[in-house]
PDB file of C-alpha atoms and ligand atoms in Angstrom:
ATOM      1  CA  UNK V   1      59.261  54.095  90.053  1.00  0.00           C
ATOM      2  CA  UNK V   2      62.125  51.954  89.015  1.00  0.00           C
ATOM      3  CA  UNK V   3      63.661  49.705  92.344  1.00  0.00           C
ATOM      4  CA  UNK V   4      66.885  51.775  92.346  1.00  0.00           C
ATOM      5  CA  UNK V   5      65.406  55.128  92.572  1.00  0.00           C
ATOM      6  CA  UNK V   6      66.235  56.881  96.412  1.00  0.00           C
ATOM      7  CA  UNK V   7      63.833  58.802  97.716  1.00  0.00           C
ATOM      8  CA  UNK V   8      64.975  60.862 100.294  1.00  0.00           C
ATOM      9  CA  UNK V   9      62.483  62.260 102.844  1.00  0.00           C
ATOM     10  CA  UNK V  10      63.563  65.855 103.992  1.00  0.00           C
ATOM     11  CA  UNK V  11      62.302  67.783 107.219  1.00  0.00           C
ATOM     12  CA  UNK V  12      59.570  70.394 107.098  1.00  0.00           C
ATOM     13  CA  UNK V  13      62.035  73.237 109.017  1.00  0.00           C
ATOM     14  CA  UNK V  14      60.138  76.362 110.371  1.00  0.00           C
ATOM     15  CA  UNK V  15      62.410  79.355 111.127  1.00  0.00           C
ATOM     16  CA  UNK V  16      61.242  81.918 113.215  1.00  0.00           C
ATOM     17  CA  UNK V  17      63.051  85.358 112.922  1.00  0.00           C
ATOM     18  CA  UNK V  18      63.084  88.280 115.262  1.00  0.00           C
ATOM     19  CA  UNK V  19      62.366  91.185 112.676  1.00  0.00           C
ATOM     20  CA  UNK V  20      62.941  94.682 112.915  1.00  0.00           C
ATOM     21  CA  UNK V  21      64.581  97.699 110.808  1.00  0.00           C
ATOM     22  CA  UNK V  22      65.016 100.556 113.728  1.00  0.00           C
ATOM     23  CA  UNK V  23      65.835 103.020 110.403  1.00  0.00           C
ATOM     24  CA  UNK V  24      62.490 101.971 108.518  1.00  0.00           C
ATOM     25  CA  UNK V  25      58.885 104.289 109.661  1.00  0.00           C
ATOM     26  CA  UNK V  26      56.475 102.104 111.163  1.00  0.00           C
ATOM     27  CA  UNK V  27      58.881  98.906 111.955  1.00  0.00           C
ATOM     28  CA  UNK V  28      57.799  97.143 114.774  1.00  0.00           C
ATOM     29  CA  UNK V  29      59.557  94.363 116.255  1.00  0.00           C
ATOM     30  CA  UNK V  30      58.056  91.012 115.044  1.00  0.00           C
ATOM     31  CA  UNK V  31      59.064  87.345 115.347  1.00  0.00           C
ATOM     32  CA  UNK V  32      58.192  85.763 111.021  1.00  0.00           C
ATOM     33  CA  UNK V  33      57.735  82.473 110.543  1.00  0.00           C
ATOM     34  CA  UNK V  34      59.100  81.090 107.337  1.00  0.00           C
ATOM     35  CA  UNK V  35      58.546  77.255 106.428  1.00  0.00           C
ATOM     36  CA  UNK V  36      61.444  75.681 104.512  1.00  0.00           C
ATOM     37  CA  UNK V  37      62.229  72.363 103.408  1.00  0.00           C
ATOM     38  CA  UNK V  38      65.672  71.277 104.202  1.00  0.00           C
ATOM     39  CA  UNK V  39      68.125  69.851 102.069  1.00  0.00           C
ATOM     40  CA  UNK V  40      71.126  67.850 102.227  1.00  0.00           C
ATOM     41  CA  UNK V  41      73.526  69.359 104.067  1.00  0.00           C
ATOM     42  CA  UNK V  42      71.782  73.166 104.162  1.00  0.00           C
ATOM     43  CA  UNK V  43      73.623  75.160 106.455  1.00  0.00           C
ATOM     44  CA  UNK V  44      71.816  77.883 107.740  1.00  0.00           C
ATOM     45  CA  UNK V  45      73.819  80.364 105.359  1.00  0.00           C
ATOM     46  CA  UNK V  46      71.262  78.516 102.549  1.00  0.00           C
ATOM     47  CA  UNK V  47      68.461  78.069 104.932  1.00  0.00           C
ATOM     48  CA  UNK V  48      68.505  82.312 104.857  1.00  0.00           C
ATOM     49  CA  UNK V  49      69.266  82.398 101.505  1.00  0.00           C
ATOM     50  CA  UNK V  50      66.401  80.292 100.447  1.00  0.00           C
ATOM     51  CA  UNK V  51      63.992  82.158 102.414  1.00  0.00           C
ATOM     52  CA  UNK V  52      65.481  85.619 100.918  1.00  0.00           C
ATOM     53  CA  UNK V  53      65.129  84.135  97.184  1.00  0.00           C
ATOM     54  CA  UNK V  54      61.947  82.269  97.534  1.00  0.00           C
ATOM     55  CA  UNK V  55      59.798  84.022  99.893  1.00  0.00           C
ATOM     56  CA  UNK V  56      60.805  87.042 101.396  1.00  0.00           C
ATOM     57  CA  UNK V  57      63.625  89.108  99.326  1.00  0.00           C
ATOM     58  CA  UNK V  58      63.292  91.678 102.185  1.00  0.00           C
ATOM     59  CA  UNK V  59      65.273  89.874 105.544  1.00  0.00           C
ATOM     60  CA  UNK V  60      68.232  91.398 106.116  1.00  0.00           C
ATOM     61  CA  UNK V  61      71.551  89.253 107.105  1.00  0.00           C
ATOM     62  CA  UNK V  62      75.257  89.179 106.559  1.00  0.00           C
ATOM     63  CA  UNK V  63      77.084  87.125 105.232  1.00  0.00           C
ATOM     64  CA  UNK V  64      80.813  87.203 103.228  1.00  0.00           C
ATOM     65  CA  UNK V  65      82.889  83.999 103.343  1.00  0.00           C
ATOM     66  CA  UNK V  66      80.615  81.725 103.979  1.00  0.00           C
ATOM     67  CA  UNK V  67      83.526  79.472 105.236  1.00  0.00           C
ATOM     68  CA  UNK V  68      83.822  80.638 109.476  1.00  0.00           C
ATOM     69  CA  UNK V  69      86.709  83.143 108.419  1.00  0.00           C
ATOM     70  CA  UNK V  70      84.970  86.866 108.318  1.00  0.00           C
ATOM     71  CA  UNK V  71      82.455  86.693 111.520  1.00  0.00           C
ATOM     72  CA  UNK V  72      80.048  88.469 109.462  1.00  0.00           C
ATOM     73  CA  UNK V  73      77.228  85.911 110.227  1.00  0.00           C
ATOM     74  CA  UNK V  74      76.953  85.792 113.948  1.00  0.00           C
ATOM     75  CA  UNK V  75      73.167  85.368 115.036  1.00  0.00           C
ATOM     76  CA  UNK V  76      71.722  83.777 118.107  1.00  0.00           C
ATOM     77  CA  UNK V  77      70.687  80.679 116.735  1.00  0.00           C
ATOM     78  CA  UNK V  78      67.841  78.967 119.566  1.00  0.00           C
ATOM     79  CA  UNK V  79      69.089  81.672 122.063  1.00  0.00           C
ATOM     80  CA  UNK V  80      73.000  80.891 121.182  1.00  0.00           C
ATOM     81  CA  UNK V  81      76.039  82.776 119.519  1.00  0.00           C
ATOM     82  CA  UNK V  82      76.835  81.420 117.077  1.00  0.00           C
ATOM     83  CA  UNK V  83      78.383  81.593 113.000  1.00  0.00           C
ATOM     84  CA  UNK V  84      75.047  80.886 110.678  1.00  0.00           C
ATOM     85  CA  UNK V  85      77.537  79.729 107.541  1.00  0.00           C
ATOM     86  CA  UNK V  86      78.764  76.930 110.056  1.00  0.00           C
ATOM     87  CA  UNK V  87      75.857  75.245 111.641  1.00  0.00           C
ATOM     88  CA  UNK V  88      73.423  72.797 109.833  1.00  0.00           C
ATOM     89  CA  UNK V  89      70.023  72.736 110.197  1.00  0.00           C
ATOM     90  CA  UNK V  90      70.455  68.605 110.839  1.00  0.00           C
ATOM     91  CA  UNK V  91      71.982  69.488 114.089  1.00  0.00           C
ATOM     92  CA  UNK V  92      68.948  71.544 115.463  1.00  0.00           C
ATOM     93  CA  UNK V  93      65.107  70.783 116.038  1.00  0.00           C
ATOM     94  CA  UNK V  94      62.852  71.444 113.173  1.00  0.00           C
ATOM     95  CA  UNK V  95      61.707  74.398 114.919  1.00  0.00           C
ATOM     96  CA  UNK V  96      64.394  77.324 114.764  1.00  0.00           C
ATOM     97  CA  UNK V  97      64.405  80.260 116.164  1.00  0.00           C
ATOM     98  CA  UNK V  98      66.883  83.053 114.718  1.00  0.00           C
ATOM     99  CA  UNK V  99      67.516  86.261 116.112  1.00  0.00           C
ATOM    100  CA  UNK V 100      70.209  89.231 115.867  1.00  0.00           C
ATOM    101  CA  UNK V 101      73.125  89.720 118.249  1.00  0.00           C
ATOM    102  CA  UNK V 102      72.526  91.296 121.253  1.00  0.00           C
ATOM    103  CA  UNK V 103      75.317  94.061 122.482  1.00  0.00           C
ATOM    104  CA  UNK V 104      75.703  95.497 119.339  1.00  0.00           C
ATOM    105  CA  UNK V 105      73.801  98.219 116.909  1.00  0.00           C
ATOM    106  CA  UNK V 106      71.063  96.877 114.958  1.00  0.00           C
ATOM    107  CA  UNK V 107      71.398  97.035 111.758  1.00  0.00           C
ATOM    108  CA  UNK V 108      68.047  95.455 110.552  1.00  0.00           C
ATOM    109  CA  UNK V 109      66.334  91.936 111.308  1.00  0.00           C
ATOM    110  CA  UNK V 110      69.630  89.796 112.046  1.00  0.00           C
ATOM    111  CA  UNK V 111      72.528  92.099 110.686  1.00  0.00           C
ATOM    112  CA  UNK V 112      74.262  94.073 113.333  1.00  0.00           C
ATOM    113  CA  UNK V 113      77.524  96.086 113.273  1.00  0.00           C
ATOM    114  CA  UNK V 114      79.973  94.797 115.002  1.00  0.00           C
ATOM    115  CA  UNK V 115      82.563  96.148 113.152  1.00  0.00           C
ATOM    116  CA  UNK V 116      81.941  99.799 114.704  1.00  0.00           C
ATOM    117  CA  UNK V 117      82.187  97.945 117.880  1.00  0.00           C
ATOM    118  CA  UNK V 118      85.380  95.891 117.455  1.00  0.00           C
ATOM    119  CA  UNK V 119      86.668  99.196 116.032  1.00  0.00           C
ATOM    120  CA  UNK V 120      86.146 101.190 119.145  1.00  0.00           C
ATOM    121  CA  UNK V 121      87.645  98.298 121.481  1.00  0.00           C
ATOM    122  CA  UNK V 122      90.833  98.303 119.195  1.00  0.00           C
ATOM    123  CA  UNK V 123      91.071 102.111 119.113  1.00  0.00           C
ATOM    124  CA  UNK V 124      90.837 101.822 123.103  1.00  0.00           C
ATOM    125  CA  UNK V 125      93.254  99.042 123.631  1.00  0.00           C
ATOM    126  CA  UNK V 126      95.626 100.199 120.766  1.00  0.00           C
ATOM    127  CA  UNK V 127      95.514  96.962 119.194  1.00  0.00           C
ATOM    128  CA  UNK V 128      98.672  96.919 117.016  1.00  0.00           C
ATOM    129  CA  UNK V 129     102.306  96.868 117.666  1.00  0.00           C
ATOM    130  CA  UNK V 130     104.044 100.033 119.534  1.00  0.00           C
ATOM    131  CA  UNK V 131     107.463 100.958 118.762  1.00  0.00           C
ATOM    132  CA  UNK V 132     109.727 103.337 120.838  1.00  0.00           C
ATOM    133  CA  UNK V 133     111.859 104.098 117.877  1.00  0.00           C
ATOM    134  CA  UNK V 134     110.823 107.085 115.437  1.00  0.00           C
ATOM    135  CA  UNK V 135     111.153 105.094 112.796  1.00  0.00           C
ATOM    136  CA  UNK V 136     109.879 101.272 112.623  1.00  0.00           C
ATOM    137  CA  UNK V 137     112.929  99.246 112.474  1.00  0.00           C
ATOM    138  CA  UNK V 138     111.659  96.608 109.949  1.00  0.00           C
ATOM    139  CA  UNK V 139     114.592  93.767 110.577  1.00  0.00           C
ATOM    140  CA  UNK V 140     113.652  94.178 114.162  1.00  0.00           C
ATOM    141  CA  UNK V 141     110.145  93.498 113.236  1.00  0.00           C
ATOM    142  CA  UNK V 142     111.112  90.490 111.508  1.00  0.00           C
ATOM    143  CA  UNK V 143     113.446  88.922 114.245  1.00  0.00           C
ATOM    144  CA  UNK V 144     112.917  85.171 114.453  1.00  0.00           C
ATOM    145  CA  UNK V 145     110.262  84.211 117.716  1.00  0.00           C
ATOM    146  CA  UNK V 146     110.547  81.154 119.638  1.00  0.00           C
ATOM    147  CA  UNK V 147     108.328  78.508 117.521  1.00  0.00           C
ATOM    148  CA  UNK V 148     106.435  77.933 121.177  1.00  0.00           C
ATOM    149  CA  UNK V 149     105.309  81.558 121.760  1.00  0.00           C
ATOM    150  CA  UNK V 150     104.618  82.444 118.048  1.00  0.00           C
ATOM    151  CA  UNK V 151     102.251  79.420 118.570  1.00  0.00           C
ATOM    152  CA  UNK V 152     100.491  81.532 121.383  1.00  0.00           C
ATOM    153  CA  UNK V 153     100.214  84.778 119.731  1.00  0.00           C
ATOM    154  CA  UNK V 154      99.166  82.969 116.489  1.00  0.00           C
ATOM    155  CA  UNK V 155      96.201  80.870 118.568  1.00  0.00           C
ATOM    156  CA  UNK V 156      95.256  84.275 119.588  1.00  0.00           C
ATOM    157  CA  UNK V 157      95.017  85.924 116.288  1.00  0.00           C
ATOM    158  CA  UNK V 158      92.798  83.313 114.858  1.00  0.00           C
ATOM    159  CA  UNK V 159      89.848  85.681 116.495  1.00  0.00           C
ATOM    160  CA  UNK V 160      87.357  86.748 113.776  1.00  0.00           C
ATOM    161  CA  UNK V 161      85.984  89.037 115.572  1.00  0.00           C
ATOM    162  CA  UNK V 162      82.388  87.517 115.387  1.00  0.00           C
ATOM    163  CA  UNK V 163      80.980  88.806 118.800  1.00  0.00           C
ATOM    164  CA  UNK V 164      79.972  85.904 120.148  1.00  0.00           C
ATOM    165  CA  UNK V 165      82.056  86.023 123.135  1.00  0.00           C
ATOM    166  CA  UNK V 166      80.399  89.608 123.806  1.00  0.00           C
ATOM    167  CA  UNK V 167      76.726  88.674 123.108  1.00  0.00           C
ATOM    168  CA  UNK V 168      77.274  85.327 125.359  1.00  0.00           C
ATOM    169  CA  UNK V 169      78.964  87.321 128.265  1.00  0.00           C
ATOM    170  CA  UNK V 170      76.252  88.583 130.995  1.00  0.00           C
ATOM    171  CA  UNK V 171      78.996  91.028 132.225  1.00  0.00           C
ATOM    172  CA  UNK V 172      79.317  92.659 128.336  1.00  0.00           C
ATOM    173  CA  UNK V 173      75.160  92.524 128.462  1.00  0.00           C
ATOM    174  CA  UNK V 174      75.109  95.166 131.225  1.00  0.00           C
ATOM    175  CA  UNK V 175      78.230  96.710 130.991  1.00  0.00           C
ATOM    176  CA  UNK V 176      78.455  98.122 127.635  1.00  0.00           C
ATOM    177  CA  UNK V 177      81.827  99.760 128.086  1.00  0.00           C
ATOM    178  CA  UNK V 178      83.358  96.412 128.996  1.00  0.00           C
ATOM    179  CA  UNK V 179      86.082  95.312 126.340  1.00  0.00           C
ATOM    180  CA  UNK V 180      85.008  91.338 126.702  1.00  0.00           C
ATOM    181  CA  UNK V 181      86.880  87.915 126.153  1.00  0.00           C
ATOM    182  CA  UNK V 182      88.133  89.690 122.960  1.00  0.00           C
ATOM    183  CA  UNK V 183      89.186  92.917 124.200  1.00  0.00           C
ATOM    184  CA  UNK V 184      91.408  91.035 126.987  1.00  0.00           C
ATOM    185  CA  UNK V 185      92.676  88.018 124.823  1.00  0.00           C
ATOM    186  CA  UNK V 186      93.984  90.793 122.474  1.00  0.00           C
ATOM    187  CA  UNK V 187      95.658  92.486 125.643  1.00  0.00           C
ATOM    188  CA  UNK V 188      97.278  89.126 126.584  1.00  0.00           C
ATOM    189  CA  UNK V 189      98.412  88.448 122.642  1.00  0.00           C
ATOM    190  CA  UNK V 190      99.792  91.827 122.725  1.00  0.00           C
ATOM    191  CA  UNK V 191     101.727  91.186 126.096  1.00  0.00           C
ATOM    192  CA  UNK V 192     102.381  87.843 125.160  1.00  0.00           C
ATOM    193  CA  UNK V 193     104.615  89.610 121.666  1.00  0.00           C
ATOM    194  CA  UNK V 194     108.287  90.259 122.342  1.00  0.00           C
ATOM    195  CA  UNK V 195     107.960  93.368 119.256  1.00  0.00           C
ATOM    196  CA  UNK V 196     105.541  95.508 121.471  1.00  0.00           C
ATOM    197  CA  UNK V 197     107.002  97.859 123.265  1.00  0.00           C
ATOM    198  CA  UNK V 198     104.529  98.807 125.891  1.00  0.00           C
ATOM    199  CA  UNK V 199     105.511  98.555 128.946  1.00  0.00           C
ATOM    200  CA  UNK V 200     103.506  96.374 131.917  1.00  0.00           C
ATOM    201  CA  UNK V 201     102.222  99.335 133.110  1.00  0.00           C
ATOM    202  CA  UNK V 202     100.912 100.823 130.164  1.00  0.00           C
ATOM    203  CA  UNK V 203      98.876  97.309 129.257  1.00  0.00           C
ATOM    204  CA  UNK V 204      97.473  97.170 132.316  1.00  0.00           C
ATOM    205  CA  UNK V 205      96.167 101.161 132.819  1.00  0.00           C
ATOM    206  CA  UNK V 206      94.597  99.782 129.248  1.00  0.00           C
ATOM    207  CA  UNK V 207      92.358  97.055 131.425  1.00  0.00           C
ATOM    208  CA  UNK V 208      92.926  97.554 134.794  1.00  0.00           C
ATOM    209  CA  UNK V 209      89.251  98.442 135.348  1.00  0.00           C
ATOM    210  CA  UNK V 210      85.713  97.073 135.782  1.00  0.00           C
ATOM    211  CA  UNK V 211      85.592  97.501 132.016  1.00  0.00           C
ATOM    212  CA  UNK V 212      88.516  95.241 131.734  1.00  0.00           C
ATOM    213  CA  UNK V 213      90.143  92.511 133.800  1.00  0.00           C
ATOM    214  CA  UNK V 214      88.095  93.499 136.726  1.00  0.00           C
ATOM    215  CA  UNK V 215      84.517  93.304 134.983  1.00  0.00           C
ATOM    216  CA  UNK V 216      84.953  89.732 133.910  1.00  0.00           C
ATOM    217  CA  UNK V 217      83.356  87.530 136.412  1.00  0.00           C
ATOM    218  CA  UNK V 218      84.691  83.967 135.308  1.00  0.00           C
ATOM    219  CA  UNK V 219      81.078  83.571 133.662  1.00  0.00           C
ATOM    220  CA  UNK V 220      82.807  81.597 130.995  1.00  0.00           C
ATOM    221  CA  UNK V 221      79.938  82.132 128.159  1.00  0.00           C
ATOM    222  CA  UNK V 222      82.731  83.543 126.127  1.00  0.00           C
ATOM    223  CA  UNK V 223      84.825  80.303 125.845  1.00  0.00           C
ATOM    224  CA  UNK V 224      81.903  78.154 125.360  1.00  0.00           C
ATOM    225  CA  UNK V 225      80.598  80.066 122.137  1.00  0.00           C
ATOM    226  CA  UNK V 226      83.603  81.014 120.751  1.00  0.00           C
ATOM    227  CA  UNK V 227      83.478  80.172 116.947  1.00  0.00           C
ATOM    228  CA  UNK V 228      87.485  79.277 117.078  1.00  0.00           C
ATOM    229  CA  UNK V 229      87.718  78.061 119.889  1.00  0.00           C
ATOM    230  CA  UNK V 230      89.822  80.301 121.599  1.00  0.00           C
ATOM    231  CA  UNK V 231      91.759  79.770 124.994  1.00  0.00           C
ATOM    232  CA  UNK V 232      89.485  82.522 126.355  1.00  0.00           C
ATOM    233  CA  UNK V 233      89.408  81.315 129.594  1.00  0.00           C
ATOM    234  CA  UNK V 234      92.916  80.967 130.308  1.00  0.00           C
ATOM    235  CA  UNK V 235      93.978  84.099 128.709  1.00  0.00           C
ATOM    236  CA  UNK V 236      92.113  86.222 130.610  1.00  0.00           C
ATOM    237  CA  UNK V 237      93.317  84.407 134.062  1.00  0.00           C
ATOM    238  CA  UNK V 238      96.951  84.938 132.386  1.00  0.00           C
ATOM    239  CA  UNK V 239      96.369  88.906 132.678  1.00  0.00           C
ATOM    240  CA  UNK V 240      94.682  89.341 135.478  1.00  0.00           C
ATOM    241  CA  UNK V 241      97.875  87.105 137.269  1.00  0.00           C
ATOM    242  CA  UNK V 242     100.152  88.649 135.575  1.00  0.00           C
ATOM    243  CA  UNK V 243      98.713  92.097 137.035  1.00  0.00           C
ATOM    244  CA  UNK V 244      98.401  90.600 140.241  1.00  0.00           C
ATOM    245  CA  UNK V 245     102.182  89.506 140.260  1.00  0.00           C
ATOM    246  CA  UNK V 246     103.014  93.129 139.361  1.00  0.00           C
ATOM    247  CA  UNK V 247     100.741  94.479 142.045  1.00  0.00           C
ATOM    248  CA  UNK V 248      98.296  96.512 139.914  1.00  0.00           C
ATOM    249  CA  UNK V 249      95.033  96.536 141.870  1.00  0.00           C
ATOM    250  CA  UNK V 250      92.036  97.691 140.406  1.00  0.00           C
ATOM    251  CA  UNK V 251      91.806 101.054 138.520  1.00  0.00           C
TER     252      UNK V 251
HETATM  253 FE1  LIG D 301      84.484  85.568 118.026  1.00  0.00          FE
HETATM  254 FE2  LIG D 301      86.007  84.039 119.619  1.00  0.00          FE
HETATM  255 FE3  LIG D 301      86.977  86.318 118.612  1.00  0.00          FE
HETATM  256 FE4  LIG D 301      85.098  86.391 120.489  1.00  0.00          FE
HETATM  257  S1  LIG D 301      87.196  85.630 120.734  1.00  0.00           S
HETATM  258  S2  LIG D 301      85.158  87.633 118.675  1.00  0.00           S
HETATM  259  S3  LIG D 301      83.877  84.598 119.974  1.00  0.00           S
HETATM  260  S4  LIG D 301      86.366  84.500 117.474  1.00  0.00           S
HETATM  261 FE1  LIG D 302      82.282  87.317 130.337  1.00  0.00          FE
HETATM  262 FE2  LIG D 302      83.876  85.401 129.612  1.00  0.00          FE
HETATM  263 FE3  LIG D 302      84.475  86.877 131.706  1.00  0.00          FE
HETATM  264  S1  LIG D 302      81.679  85.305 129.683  1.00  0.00           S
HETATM  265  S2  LIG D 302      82.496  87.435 132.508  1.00  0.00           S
HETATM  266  S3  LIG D 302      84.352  87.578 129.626  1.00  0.00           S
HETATM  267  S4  LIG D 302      84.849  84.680 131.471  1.00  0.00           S
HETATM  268 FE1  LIG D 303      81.943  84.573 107.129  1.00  0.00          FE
HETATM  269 FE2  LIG D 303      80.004  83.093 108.249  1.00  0.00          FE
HETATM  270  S1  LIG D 303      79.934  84.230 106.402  1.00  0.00           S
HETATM  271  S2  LIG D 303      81.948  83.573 109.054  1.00  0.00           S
END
């Protein structure tokens, strides 16, 4: 070996994955081991990949962007939400354990569908803009917005709808008709937007419940696994005063 060659010594990984296919005959749930040898700068996007080319072409995950933009790739990663495409495996132990969402419907082994489940909370909260006009006045839906609040609105809409914030809330563990961090930050963006229409009232009859703004106990889970980021937290506080200052008491 010539005195400039680098060797690089890699980690022995061993990821663990909570298996199970609830539409296959016979599928059990089942924690499989898979031993891996990581590379430089393997996220664990390639860490599954690798497994799924190499050594088992039959785990199921999702994955689209690969870049923290779609949410496909939410897993618990060592008991955490979290995006699979952005964490590497040199920030966890050599032992990793990998398992699917919880809150949502199983798709197979990590792959769950939150999309039906974002879907529903949007269809509940009416999560676009309401006009009173028949018709959509277009220039009025391009009207300039003060820089400050199109800031806010825009923070807001940065959600990928991952499901983090649902599968790290206790309250959205036992209460599965209750919207989460990302059913009332969308509620506050939508308050928050001078081109909605809706009156207080009608917001609040939206999440004026213990599935709403009443069911959210402060746990804070949400904020602290939120992919983006998000001003979870403070959004949610912002309804709930906001109702308070209006006097709407719990539905
Ligand atoms: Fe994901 Fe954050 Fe949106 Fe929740 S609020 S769905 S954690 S991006
Ligand atoms: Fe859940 Fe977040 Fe409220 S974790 S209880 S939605 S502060
Ligand atoms: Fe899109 Fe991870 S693959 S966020």
């Amino acid at each position: 070996m010539s005195e400039n060659t680098v060797t690089a010594s890699h980690r022995r990984l061993t990821i663990r994955v909570l298996r199970y296919n609830p539409r296959e005959p016979g599928s059990e749930p089942r924690i499989q081991e898979y031993p891996l040898e990581e590379g430089d700068g393997m996220t664990l996007f390639i860490a599954l990949n690798e497994i799924r080319e190499k050594q088992d072409p039959s785990l199921v995950f999702d994955f689209v962007c690969r870049a923290g933009i779609c949410g496909s790739c939410a897993m618990l990663i060592n008991g955490r939400p979290g995006l699979a495409c952005r964490t590497q495996t040199k920030n966890l132990g050599p032992e990793i354990m990998l398992a699917p969402l919880p809150g949502f419907e199983l798709i197979a082994d990590l792959a769950v569908n939150t999309g039906k489940w974002m879907r529903g909370m949007s269809e509940r909260l009416e999560t676009w803009v309401h006009t009173r006009e028949q018709e959509v006045d277009l220039t009025r839906l391009e009207e300039r917005m003060d820089p400050e609040l199109a800031e806010q609105i825009y923070e807001l809409d940065r959600c990928i709808e991952c499901g983090c914030c649902i599968a790290g809330c206790a309250t959205a563990q036992m209460r599965p008709g209750f919207v989460g961090a990302v059913g009332l930050s969308k509620i506050a963006r939508f308050r928050l937007d001078p081109r909605d229409a809706r009156t207080d009232a009608e917001y609040y009859e939206l999440v004026g419940d213990d599935n709403g703004v009443f069911g959210c106990m402060s746990l804070l889970g949400c904020q602290d696994v939120c992919p983006k980021d998000l001003p979870l937290q403070a959004r949610i506080a912002y309804v709930r005063r906001q109702m308070a200052k209006q006097g709407f008491t719990r539905g």
